[in-house]
mmCIF file of C-alpha atoms in Angstrom:
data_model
loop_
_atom_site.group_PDB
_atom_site.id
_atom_site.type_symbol
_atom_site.label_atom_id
_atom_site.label_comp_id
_atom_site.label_asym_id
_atom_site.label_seq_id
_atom_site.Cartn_x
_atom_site.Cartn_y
_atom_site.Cartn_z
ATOM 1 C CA UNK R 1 -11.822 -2.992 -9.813
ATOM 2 C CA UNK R 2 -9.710 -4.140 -12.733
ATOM 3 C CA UNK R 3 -6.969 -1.709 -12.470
ATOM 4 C CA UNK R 4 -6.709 -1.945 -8.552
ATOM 5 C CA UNK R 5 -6.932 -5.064 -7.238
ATOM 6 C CA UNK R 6 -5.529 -6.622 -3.175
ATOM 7 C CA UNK R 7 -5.348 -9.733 -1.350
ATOM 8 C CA UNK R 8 -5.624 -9.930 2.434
ATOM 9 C CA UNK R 9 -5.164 -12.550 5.065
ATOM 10 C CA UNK R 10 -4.436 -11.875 8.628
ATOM 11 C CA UNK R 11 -5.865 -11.136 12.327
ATOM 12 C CA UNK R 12 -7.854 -8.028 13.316
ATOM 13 C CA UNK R 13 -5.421 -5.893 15.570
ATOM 14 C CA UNK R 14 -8.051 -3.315 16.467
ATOM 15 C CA UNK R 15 -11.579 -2.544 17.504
ATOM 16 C CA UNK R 16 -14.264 -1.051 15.219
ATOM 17 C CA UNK R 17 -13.464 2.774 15.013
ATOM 18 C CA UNK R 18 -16.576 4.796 13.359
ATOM 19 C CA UNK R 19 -15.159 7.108 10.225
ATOM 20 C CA UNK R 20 -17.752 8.725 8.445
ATOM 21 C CA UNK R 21 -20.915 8.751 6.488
ATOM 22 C CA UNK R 22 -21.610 8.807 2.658
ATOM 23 C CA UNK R 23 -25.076 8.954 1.125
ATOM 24 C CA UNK R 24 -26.545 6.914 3.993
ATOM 25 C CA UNK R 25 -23.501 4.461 4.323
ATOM 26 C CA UNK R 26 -22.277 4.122 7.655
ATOM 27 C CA UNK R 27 -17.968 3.248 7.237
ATOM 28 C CA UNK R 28 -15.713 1.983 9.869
ATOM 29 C CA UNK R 29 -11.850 1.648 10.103
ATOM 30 C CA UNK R 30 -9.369 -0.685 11.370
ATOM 31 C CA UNK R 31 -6.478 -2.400 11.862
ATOM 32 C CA UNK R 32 -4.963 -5.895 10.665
ATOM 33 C CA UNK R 33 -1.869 -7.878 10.497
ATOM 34 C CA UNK R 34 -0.799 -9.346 7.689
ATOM 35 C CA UNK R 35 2.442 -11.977 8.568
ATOM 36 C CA UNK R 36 5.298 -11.914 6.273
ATOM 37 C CA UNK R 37 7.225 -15.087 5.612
ATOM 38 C CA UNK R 38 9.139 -14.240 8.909
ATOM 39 C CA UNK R 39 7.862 -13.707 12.159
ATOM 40 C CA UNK R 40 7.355 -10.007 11.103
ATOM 41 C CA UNK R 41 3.995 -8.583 9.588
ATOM 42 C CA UNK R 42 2.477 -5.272 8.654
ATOM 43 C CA UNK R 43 0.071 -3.373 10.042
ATOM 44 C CA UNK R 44 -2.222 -2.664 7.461
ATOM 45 C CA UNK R 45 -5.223 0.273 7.788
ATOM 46 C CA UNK R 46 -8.767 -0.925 6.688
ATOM 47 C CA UNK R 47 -11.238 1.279 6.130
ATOM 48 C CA UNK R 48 -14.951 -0.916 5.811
ATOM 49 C CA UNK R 49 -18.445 -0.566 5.127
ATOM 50 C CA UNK R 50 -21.004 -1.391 7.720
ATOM 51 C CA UNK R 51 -23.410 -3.364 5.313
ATOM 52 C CA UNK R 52 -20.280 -5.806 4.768
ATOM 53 C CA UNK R 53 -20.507 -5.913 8.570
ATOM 54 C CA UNK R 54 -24.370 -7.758 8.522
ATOM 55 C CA UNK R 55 -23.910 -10.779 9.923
ATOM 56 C CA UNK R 56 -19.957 -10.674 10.989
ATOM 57 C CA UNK R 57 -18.643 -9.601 14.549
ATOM 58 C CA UNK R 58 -14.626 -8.174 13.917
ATOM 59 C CA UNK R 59 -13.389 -9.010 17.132
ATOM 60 C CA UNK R 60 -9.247 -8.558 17.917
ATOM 61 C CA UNK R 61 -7.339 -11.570 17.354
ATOM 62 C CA UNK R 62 -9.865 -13.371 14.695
ATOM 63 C CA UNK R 63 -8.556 -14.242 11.387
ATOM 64 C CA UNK R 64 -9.965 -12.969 8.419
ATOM 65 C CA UNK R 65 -9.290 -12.462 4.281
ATOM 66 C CA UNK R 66 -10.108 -9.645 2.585
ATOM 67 C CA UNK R 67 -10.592 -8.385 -0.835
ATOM 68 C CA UNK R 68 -10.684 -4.963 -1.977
ATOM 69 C CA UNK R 69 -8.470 -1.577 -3.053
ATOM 70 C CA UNK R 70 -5.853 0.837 -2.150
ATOM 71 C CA UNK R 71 -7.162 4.091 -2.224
ATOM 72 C CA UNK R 72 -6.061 7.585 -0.690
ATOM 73 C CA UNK R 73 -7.087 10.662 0.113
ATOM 74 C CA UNK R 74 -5.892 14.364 1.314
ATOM 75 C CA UNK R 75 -6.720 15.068 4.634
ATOM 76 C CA UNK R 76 -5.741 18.586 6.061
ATOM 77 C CA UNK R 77 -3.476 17.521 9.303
ATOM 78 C CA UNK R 78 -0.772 19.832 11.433
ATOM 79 C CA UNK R 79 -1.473 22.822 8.806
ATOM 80 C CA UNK R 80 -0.781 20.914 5.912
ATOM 81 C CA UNK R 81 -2.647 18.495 2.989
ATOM 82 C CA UNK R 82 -1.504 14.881 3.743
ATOM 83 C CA UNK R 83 -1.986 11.780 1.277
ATOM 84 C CA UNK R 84 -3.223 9.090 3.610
ATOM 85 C CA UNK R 85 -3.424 5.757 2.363
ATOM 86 C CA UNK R 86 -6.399 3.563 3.309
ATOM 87 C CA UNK R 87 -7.366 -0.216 2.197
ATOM 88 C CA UNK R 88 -11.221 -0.194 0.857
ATOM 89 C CA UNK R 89 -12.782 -3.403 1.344
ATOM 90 C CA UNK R 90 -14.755 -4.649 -0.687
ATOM 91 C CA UNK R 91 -15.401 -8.582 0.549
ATOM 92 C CA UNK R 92 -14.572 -9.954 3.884
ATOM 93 C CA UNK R 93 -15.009 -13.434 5.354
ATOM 94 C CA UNK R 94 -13.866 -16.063 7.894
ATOM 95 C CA UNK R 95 -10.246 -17.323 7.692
ATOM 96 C CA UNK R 96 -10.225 -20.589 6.966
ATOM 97 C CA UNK R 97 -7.279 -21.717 5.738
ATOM 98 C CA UNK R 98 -3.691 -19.644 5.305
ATOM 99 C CA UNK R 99 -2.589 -19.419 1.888
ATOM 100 C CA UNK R 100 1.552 -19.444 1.215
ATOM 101 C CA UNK R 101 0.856 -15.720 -0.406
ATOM 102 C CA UNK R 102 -1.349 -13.556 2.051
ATOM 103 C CA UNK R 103 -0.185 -10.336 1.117
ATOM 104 C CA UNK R 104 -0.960 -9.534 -2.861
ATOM 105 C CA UNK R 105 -1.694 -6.353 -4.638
ATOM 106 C CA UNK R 106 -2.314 -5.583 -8.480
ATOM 107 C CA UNK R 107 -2.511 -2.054 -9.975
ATOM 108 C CA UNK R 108 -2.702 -0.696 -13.021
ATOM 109 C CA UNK R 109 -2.052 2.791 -13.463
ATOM 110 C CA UNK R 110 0.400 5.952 -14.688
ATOM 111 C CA UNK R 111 3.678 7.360 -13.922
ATOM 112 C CA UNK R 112 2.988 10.856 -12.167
ATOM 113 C CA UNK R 113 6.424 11.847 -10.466
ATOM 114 C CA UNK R 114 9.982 11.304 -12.176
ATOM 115 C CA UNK R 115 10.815 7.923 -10.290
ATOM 116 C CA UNK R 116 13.665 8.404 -7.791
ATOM 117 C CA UNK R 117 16.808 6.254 -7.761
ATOM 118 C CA UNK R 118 18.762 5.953 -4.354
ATOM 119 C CA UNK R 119 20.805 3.000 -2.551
ATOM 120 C CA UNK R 120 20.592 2.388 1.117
ATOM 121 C CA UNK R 121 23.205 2.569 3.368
ATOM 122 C CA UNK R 122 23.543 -1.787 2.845
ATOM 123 C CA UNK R 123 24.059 -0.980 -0.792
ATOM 124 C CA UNK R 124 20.734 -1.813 -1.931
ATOM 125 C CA UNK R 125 19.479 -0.777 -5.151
ATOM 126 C CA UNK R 126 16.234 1.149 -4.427
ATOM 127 C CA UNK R 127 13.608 3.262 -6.808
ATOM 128 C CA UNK R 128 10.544 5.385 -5.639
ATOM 129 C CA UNK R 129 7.705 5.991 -7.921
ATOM 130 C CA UNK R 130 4.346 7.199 -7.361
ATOM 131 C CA UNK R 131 1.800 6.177 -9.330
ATOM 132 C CA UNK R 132 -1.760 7.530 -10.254
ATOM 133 C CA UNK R 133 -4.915 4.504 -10.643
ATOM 134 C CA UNK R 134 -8.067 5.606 -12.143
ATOM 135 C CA UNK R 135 -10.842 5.436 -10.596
ATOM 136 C CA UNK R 136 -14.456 6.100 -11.173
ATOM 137 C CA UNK R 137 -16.182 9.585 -11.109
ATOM 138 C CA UNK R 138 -12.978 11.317 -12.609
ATOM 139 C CA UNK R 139 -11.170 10.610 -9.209
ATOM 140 C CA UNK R 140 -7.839 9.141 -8.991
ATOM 141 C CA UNK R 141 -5.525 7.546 -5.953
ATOM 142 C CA UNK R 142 -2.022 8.419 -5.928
ATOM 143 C CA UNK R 143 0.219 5.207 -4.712
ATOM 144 C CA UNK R 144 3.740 5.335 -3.347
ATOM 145 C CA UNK R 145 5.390 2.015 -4.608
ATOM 146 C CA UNK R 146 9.067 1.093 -4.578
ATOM 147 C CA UNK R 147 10.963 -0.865 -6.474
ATOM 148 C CA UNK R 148 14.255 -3.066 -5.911
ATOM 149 C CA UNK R 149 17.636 -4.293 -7.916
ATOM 150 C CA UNK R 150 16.846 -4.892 -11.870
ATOM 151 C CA UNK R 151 13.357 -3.095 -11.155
ATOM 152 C CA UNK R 152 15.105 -0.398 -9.754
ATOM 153 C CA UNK R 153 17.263 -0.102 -12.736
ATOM 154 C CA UNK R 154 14.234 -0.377 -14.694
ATOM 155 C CA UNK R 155 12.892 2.736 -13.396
ATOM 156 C CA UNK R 156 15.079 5.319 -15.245
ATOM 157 C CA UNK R 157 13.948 4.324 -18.051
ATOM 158 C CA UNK R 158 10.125 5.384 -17.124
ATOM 159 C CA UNK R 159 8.827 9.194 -17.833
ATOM 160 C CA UNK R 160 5.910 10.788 -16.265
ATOM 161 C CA UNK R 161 2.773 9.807 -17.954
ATOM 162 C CA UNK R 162 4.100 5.943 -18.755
ATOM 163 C CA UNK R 163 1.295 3.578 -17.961
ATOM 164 C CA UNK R 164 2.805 0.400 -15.585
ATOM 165 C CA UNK R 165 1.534 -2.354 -14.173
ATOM 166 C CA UNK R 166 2.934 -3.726 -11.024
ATOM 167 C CA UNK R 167 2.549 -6.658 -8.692
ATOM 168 C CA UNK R 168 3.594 -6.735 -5.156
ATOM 169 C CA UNK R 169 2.582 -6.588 -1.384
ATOM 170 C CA UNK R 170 1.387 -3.316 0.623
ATOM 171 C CA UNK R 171 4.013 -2.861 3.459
ATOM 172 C CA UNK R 172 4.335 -0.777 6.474
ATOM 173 C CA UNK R 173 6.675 0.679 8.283
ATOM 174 C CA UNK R 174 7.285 2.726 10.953
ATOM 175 C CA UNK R 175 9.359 5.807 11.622
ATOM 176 C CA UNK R 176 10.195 8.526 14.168
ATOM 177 C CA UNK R 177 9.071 12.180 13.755
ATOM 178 C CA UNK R 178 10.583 14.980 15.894
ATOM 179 C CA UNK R 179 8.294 16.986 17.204
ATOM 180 C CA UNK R 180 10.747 19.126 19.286
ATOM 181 C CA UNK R 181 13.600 19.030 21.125
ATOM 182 C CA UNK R 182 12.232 16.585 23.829
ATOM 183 C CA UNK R 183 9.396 15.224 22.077
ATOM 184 C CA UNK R 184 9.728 12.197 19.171
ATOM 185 C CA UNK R 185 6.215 10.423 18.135
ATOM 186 C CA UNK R 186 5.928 7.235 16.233
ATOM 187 C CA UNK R 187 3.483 6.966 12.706
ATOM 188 C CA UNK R 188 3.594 4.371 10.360
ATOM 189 C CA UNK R 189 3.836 4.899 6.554
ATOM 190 C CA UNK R 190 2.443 2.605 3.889
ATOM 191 C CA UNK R 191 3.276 1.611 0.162
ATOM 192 C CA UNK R 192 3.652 -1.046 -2.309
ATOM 193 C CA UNK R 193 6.656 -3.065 -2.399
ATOM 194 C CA UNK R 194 6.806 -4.382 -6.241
ATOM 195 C CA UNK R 195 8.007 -7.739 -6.942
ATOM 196 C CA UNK R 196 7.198 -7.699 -10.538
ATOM 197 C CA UNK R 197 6.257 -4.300 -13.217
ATOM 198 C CA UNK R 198 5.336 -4.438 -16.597
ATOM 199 C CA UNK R 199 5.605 -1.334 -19.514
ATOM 200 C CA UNK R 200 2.134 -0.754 -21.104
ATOM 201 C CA UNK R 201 3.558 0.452 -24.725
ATOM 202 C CA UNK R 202 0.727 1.942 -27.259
ATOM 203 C CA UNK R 203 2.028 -0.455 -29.774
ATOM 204 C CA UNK R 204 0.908 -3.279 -27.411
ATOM 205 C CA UNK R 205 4.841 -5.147 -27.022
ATOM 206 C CA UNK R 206 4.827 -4.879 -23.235
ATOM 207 C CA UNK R 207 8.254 -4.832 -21.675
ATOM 208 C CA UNK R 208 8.065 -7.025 -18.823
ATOM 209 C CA UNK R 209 10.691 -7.106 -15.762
ATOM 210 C CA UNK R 210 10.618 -9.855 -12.534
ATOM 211 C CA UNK R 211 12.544 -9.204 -9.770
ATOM 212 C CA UNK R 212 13.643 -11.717 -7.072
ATOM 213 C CA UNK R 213 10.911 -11.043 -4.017
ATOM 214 C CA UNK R 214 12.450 -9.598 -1.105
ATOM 215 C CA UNK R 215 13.541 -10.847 1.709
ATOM 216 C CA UNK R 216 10.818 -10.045 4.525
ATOM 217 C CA UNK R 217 13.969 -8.741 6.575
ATOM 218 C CA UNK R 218 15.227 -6.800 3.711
ATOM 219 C CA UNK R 219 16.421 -3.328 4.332
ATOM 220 C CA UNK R 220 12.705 -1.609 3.745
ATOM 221 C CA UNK R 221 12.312 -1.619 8.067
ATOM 222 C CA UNK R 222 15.809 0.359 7.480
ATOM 223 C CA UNK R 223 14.990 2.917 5.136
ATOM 224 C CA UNK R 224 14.885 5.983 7.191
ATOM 225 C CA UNK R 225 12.872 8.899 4.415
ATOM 226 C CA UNK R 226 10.457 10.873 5.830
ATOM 227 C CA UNK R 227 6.973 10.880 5.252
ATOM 228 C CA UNK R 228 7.533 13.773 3.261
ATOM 229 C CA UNK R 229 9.509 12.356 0.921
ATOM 230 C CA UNK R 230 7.703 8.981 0.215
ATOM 231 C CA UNK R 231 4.243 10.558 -0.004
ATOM 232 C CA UNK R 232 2.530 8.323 2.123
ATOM 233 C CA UNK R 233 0.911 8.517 5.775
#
């Protein structure tokens, strides 16, 4: 848990959908929204257990905070392996009162593709990485993060196999995929938008960068990369 750590308040946007079952545990998924400081939010995919359920009825529209992980996995989908990003929780109770930051994430983990540098069509300074968090049992989940302005810049500087850590908010968004020449369907991707990264050097002198958080109407709704490309759902 130390290495992968989120923050959740918002409203449940979906009905209980059963998922699957692992040595005798019974897990459920859903959806929630999670308001930005504008009138905008993310839709954010849950994935739950049913003993956290005891006691609890998730109906749509009540209010909720949740504590738990980002974690992924490969799932085989139109002929091909997909990462799909999921949010494990791990604690879940009644919304009582909104906090000013509903929306925080903390992981700690290592550099696995050569970040990508790009500016959007607004000019916008922009960086890709994905990065790999432990986990236990050997396993590891593969995050697509993104980083903005100085921590963009920051970025090139970072090698596959550098150990960051990074605090942000998980963000959606959607997109359009073609299907064919008549036919365009809607998914939504997922990462971590980074608001703050830190180097983790060997000889413990951490090189620390803060960037300004973005503006909830900032130009990640306008970034138009495929799925493909980001590495998420």
């Amino acid at each position: 848990m130390l290495n992968n750590k989120l923050y959740l308040e918002g409203t449940v946007a979906s009905e209980l959908e059963f998922s699957h079952v692992m040595y005798g545990e019974g897990f459920y998924t859903f959806y929630m929204d999670v308001p930005r400081l504008s009138d905008a939010y993310d839709r954010l995919f849950i994935t739950i257990s049913e003993r956290l359920l005891t006691g609890m009825e998730l109906t749509v529209g009540k209010e909720i905070v949740l504590e738990g992980q980002l974690r992924s996995y490969n799932k085989f989908i139109e002929g091909s392996n997909r990462l799909i990003l999921t949010i494990f929780a791990r604690k879940i109770e009644d919304c009582l009162e909104r906090s000013k930051n509903p929306n925080q994430i903390y992981l700690d983990g290592f550099i696995c593709k050569k970040p990508v540098y790009r500016t959007t069509p607004f000019g916008r300074e922009i960086s890709d990485l994905l990065l790999a968090v432990n986990r236990a049992y050997n396993k590891s989940d593969y995050i697509p993060t993104i980083a903005w302005g100085r921590n963009s810049r920051f970025c090139q500087t970072l090698e596959v196999g550098d150990n960051i850590r990074i605090w942000g908010r998980i963000q959606s968004r959607e997109y359009q995929k073609k299907i064919s020449e008549d036919e365009v369907i809607k998914k939504i991707a997922y990462e971590v938008s980074i608001s703050k990264m830190e180097k983790v050097t060997k000889e413990g002198n951490n090189e620390e960068k803060d960037d300004v958080v973005i503006n909830e109407n900032d130009e990640a709704t306008k970034v138009t990369d495929t799925i493909e490309e980001k590495g998420a759902i």
